Short mmCIF file of C-alpha atoms and ligand atoms in Angstrom, two decimals:
data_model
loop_
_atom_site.label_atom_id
_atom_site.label_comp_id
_atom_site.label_asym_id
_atom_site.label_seq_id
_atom_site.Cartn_x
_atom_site.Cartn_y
_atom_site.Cartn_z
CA UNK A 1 23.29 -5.00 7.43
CA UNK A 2 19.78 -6.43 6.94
CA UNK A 3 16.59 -4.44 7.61
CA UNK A 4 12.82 -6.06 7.96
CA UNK A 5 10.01 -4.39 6.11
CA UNK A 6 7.89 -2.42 7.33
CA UNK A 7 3.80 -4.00 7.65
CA UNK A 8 2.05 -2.92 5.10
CA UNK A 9 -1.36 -2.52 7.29
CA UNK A 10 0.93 0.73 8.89
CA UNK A 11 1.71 2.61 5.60
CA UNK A 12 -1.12 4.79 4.85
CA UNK A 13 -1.34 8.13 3.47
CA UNK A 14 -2.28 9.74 6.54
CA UNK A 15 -0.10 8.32 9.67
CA UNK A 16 3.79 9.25 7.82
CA UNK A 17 5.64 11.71 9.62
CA UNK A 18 8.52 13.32 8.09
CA UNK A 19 11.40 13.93 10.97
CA UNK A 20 15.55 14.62 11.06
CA UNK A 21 17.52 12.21 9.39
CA UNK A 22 19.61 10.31 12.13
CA UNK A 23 22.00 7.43 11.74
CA UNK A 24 19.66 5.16 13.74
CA UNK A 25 17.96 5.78 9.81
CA UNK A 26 20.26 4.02 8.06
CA UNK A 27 19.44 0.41 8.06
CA UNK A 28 15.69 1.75 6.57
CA UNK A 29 17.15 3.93 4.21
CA UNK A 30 19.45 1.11 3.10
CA UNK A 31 16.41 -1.05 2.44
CA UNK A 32 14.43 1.27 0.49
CA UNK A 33 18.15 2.02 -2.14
CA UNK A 34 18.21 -2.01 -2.39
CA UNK A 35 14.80 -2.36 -3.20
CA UNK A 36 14.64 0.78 -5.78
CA UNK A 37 17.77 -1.54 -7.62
CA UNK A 38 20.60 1.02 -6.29
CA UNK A 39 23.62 -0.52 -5.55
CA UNK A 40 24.87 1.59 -1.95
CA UNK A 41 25.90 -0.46 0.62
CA UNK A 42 25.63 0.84 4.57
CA UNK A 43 29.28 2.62 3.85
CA UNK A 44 28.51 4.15 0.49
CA UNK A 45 24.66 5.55 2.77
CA UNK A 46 27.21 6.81 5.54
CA UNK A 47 29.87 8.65 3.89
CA UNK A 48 26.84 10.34 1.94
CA UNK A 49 24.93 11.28 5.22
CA UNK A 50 28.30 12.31 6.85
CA UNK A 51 28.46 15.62 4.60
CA UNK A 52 24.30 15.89 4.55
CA UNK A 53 21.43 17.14 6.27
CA UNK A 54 18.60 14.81 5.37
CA UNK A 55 15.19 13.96 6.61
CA UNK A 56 13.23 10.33 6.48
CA UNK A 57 9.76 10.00 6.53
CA UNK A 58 8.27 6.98 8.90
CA UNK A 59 5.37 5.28 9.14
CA UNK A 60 4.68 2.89 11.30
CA UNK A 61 8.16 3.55 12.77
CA UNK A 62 9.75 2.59 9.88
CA UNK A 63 11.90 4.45 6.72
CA UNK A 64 9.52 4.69 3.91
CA UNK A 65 11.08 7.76 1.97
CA UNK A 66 14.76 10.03 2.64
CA UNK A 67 16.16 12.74 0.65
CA UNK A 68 19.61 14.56 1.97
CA UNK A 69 20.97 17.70 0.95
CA UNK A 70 24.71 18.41 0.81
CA UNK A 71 25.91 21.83 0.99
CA UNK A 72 29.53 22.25 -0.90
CA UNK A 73 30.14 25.57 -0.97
CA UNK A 74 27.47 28.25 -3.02
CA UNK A 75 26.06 24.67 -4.38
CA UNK A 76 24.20 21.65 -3.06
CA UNK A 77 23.38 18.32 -4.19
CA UNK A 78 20.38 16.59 -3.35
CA UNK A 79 20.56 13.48 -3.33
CA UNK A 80 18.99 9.91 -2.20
CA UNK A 81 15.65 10.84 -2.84
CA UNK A 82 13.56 7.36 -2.31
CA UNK A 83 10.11 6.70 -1.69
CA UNK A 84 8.90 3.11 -0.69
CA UNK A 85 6.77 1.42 -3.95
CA UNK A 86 4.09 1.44 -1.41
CA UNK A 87 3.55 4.86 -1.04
CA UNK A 88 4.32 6.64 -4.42
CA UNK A 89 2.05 9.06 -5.86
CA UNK A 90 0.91 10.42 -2.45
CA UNK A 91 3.26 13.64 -2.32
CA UNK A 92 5.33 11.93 -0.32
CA UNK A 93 8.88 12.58 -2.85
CA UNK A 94 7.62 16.62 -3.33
CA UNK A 95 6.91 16.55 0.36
CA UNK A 96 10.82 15.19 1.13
CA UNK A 97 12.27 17.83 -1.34
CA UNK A 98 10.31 20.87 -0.03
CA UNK A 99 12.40 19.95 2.89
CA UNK A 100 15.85 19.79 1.50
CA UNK A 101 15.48 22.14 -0.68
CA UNK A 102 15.05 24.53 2.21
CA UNK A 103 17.82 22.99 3.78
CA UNK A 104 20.20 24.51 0.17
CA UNK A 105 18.47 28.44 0.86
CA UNK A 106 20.27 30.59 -1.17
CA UNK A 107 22.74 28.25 -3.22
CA UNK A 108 22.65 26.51 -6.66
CA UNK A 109 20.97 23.49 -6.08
CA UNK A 110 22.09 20.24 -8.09
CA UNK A 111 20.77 16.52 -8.97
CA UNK A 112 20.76 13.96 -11.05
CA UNK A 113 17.23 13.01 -12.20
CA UNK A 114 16.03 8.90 -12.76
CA UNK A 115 12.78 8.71 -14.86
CA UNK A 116 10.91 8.50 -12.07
CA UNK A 117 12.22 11.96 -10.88
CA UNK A 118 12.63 13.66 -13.46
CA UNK A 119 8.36 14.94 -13.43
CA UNK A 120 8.66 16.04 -9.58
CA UNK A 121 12.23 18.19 -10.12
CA UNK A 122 10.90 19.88 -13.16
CA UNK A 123 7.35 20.87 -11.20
CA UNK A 124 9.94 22.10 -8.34
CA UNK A 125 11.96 24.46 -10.73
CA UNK A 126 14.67 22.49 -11.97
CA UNK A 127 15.87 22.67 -15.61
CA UNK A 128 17.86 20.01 -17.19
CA UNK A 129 21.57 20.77 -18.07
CA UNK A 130 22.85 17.75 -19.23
CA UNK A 131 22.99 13.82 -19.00
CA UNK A 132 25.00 11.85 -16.87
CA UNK A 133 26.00 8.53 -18.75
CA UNK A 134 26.51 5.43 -16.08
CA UNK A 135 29.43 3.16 -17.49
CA UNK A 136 30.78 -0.17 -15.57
CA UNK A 137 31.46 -3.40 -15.83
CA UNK A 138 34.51 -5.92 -15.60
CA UNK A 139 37.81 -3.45 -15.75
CA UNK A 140 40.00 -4.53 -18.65
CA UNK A 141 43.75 -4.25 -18.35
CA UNK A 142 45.23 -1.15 -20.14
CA UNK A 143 48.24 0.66 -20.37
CA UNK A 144 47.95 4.95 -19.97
CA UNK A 145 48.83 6.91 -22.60
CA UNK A 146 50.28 9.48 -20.99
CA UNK A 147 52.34 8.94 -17.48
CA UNK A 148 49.95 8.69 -14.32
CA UNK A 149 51.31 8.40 -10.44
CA UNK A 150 50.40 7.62 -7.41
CA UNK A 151 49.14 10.72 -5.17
CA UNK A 152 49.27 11.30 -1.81
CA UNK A 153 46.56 12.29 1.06
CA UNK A 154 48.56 15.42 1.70
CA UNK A 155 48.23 16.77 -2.20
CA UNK A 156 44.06 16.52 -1.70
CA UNK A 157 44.13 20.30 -0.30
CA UNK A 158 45.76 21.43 -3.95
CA UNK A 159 43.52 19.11 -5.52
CA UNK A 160 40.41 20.18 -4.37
CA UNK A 161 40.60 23.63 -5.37
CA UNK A 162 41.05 22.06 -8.99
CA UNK A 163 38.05 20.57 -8.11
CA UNK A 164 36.10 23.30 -7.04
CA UNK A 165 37.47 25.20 -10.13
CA UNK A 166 35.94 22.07 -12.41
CA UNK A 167 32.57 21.64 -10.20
CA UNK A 168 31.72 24.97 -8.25
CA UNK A 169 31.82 22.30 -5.39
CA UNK A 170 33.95 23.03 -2.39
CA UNK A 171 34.09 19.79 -1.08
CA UNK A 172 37.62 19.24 0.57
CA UNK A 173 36.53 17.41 3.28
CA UNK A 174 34.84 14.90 1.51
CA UNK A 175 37.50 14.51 -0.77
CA UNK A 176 40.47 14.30 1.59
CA UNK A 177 37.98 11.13 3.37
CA UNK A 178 37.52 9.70 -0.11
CA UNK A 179 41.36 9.79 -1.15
CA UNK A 180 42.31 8.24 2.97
CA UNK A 181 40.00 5.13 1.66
CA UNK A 182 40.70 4.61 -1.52
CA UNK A 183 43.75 6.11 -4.45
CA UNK A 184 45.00 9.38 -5.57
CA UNK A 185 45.62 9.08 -9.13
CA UNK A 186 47.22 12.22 -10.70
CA UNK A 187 48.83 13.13 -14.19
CA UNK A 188 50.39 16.38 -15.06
CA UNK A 189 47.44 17.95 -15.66
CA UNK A 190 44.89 16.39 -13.89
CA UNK A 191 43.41 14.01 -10.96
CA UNK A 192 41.24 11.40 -10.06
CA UNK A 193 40.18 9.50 -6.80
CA UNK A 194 39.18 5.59 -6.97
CA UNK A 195 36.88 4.13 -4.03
CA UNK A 196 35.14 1.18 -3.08
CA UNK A 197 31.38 1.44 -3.36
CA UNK A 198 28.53 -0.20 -4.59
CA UNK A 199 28.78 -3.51 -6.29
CA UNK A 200 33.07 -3.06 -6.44
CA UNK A 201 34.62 0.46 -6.78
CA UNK A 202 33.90 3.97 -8.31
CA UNK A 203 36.49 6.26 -10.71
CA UNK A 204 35.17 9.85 -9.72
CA UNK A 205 35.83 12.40 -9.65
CA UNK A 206 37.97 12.78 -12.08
CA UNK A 207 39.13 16.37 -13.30
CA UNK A 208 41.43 17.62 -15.63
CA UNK A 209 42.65 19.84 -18.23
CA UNK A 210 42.25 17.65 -21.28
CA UNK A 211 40.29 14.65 -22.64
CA UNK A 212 43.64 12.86 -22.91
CA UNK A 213 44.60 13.06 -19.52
CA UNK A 214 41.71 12.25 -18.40
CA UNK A 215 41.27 9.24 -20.49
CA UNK A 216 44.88 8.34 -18.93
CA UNK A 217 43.82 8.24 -15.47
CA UNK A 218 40.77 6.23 -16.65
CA UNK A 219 43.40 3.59 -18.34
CA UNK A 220 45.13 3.45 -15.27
CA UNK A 221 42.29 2.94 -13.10
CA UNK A 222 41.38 -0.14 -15.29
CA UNK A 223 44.89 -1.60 -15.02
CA UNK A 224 44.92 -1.20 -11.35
CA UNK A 225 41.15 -2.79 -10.80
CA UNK A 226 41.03 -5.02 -14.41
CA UNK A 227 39.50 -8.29 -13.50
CA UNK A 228 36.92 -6.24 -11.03
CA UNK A 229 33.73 -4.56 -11.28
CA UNK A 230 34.59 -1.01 -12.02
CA UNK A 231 32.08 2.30 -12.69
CA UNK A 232 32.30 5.43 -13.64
CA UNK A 233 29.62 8.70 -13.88
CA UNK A 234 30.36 10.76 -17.20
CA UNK A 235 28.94 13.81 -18.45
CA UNK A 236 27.74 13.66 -21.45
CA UNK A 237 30.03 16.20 -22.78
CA UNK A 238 33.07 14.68 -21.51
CA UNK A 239 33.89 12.88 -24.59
CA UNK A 240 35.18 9.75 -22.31
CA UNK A 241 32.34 7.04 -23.04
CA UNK A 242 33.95 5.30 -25.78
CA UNK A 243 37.22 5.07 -23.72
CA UNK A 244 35.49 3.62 -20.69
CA UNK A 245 33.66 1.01 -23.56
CA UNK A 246 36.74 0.11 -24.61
CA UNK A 247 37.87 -0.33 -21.37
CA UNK A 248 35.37 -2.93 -20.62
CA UNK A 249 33.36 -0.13 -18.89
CA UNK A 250 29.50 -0.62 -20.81
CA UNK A 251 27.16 2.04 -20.77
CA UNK A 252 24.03 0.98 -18.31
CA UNK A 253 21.99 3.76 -18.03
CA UNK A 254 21.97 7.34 -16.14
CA UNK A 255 20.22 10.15 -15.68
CA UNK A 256 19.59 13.87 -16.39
CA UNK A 257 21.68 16.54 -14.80
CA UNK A 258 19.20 18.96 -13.07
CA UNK A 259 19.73 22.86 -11.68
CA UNK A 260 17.59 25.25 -9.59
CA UNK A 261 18.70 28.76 -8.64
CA UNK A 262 21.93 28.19 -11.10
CA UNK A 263 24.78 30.80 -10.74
CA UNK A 264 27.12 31.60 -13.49
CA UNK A 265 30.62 30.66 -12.74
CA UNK A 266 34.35 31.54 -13.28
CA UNK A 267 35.44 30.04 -16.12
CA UNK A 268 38.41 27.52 -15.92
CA UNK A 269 40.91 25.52 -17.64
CA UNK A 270 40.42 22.34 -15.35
CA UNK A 271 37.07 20.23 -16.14
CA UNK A 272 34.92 17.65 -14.64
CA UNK A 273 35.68 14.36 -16.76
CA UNK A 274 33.85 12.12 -14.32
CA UNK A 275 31.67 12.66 -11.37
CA UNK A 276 32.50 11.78 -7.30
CA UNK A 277 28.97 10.24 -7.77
CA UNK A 278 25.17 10.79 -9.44
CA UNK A 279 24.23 11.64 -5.79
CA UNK A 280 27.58 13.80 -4.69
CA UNK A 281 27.92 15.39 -8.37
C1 COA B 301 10.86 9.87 -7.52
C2 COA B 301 10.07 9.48 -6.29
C3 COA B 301 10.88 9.80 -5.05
C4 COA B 301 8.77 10.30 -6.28
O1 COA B 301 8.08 10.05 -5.07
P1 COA B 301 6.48 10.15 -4.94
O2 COA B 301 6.15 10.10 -3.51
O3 COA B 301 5.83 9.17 -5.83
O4 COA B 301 6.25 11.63 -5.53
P2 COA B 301 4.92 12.50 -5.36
O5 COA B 301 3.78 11.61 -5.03
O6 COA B 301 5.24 13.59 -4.39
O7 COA B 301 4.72 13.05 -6.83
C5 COA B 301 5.53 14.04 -7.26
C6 COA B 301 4.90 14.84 -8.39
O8 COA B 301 5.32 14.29 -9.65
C7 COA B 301 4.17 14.09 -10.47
N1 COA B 301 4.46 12.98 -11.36
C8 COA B 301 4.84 11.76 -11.03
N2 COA B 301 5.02 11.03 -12.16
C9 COA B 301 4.71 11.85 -13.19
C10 COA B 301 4.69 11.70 -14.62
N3 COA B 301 5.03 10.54 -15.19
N4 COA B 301 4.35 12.76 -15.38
C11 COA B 301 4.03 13.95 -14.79
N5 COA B 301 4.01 14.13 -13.46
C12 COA B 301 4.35 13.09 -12.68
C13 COA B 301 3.07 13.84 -9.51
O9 COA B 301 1.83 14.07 -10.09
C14 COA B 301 3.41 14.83 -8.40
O10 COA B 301 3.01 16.14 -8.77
P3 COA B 301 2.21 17.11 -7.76
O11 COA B 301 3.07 17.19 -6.52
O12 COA B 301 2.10 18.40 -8.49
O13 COA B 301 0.91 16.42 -7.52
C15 COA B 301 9.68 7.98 -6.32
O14 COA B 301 9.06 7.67 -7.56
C16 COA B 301 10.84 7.02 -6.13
O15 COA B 301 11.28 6.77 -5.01
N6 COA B 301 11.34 6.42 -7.22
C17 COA B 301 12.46 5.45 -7.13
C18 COA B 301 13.76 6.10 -6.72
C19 COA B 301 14.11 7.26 -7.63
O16 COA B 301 14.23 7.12 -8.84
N7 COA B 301 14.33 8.43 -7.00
C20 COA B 301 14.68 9.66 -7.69
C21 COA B 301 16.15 9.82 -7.65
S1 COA B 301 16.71 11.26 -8.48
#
């Protein structure tokens, strides 16, 4: 999908309007990702707007900033948070997340902070948590440690609850979608869904028990996409990013994992190894 810029003569300070975010949105929106060097395509905007409520500020008619908030559960991620280059600095980006950020009321309220967030989150009353460590690349061939199998759509109800027992996310919907388009991996003790997205396709989330069963499903992931351009989102703490090095997976940035209004949770045996996404958690 392409999308024309807007004039430049239309984007002032004073004539934006900030309104519902509507699929009619997306070809904007998908112009101002490309052009802040994020790799979504109109699918990868879509499947994130499909579990969102989001708004986009217009001027001129046309998408100059978004931000979406997706409620799983007691926690939402915000996510997609893009103002045109044009019209930084304005209050546009604290403007956007006053917005979603009402959208979340009462629930823990996740992100994953760039650089160029990072100053606006922390003035809204997030902390950091944690870094999120972007590795991709060309997939290597590998062979799994430990067994891993294929999984089936129909497990994804089971699966998610290890999920939400990993994330605080209850996000079964979005992960039975996910797992219909792309692969169930599973191992005895844990899971992982692989996707297309972006510049190829995405290992996330996966969850597990262990750092050795969730290095397994990342072998097997590289086996099944080695020649292709493969990523992966990993928590600092996961202990994976050597494996995914190894596995042909190089580290290329990330950000800081943010909180507002954080709850304490249950604790569990099952852990998040590797995120659905920076923008999905
Ligand atoms: C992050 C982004 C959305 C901010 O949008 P923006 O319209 O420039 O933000 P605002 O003008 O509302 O500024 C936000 C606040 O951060 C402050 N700020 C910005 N950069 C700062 C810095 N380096 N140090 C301290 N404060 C800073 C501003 O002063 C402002 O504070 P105020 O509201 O108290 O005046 C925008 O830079 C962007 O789209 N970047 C590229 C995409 C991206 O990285 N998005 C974030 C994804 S998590």
């Amino acid at each position: 999908m392409t999308a024309s810029k807007p004039d430049t003569a239309t984007l002032s300070q004073d004539n934006f309007q900030i309104t519902a975010f509507e699929p009619t949105h997306l070809d904007g929106a998908l112009r101002l990702s490309a052009e802040a060097g994020w790799p979504h395509r109109t699918e990868d905007w879509q499947l994130a707007l499909s579990v969102s409520k989001g708004v986009v500020a217009l001027a001129g008619g046309e998408v100059v900033g978004t931000a979406l908030c997706s409620p799983f559960g007691d926690v939402a991620a915000m996510n997609m948070i893009i103002v045109d280059a044009r019209m930084r600095g304005r209050g546009l980006g604290r403007a956007l997340m006053e917005q979603v950020i009402a959208f979340g009321g009462a629930r823990e309220l996740r992100l994953t902070a760039t650089a160029d967030g990072l100053p606006l989150y922390e003035k809204l009353g997030f902390a950091a948590c944690g870094k999120v460590l972007q590795h991709q690349g060309i997939a290597q061939d590998a062979t799994p440690e430990l067994p891993v199998y294929t999984g089936d759509v129909q497990d994804m109800p089971a699966l998610a609850a290890l999920d939400l027992q990993a994330s605080g996310l209850s996000r079964a919907g979005l992960l039975a979608v996910i797992a219909a388009q792309g692969e169930v991996l599973r191992c005895g003790n844990g899971f992982a869904l692989l996707r297309d997205f972006g510049r190829g396709r995405v290992l996330g989330p996966v969850v597990g028990q262990d750092v050795a069963s969730a290095a397994a499903l990342m072998a097997e992931a590289a086996r099944r996409c080695a020649g292709q351009f493969l990523r992966v989102d990993l928590p600092s703490d996961a202990g994976l990013s050597k494996t995914a090095t190894q596995l042909g997976l190089v580290a290329a940035g990330g950000g800081v994992a943010m909180k507002k209004a954080a709850k304490t949770r249950a604790p569990s045996n099952y852990k998040t190894f590797a995120l659905l996404s920076q923008a999905l958690g």
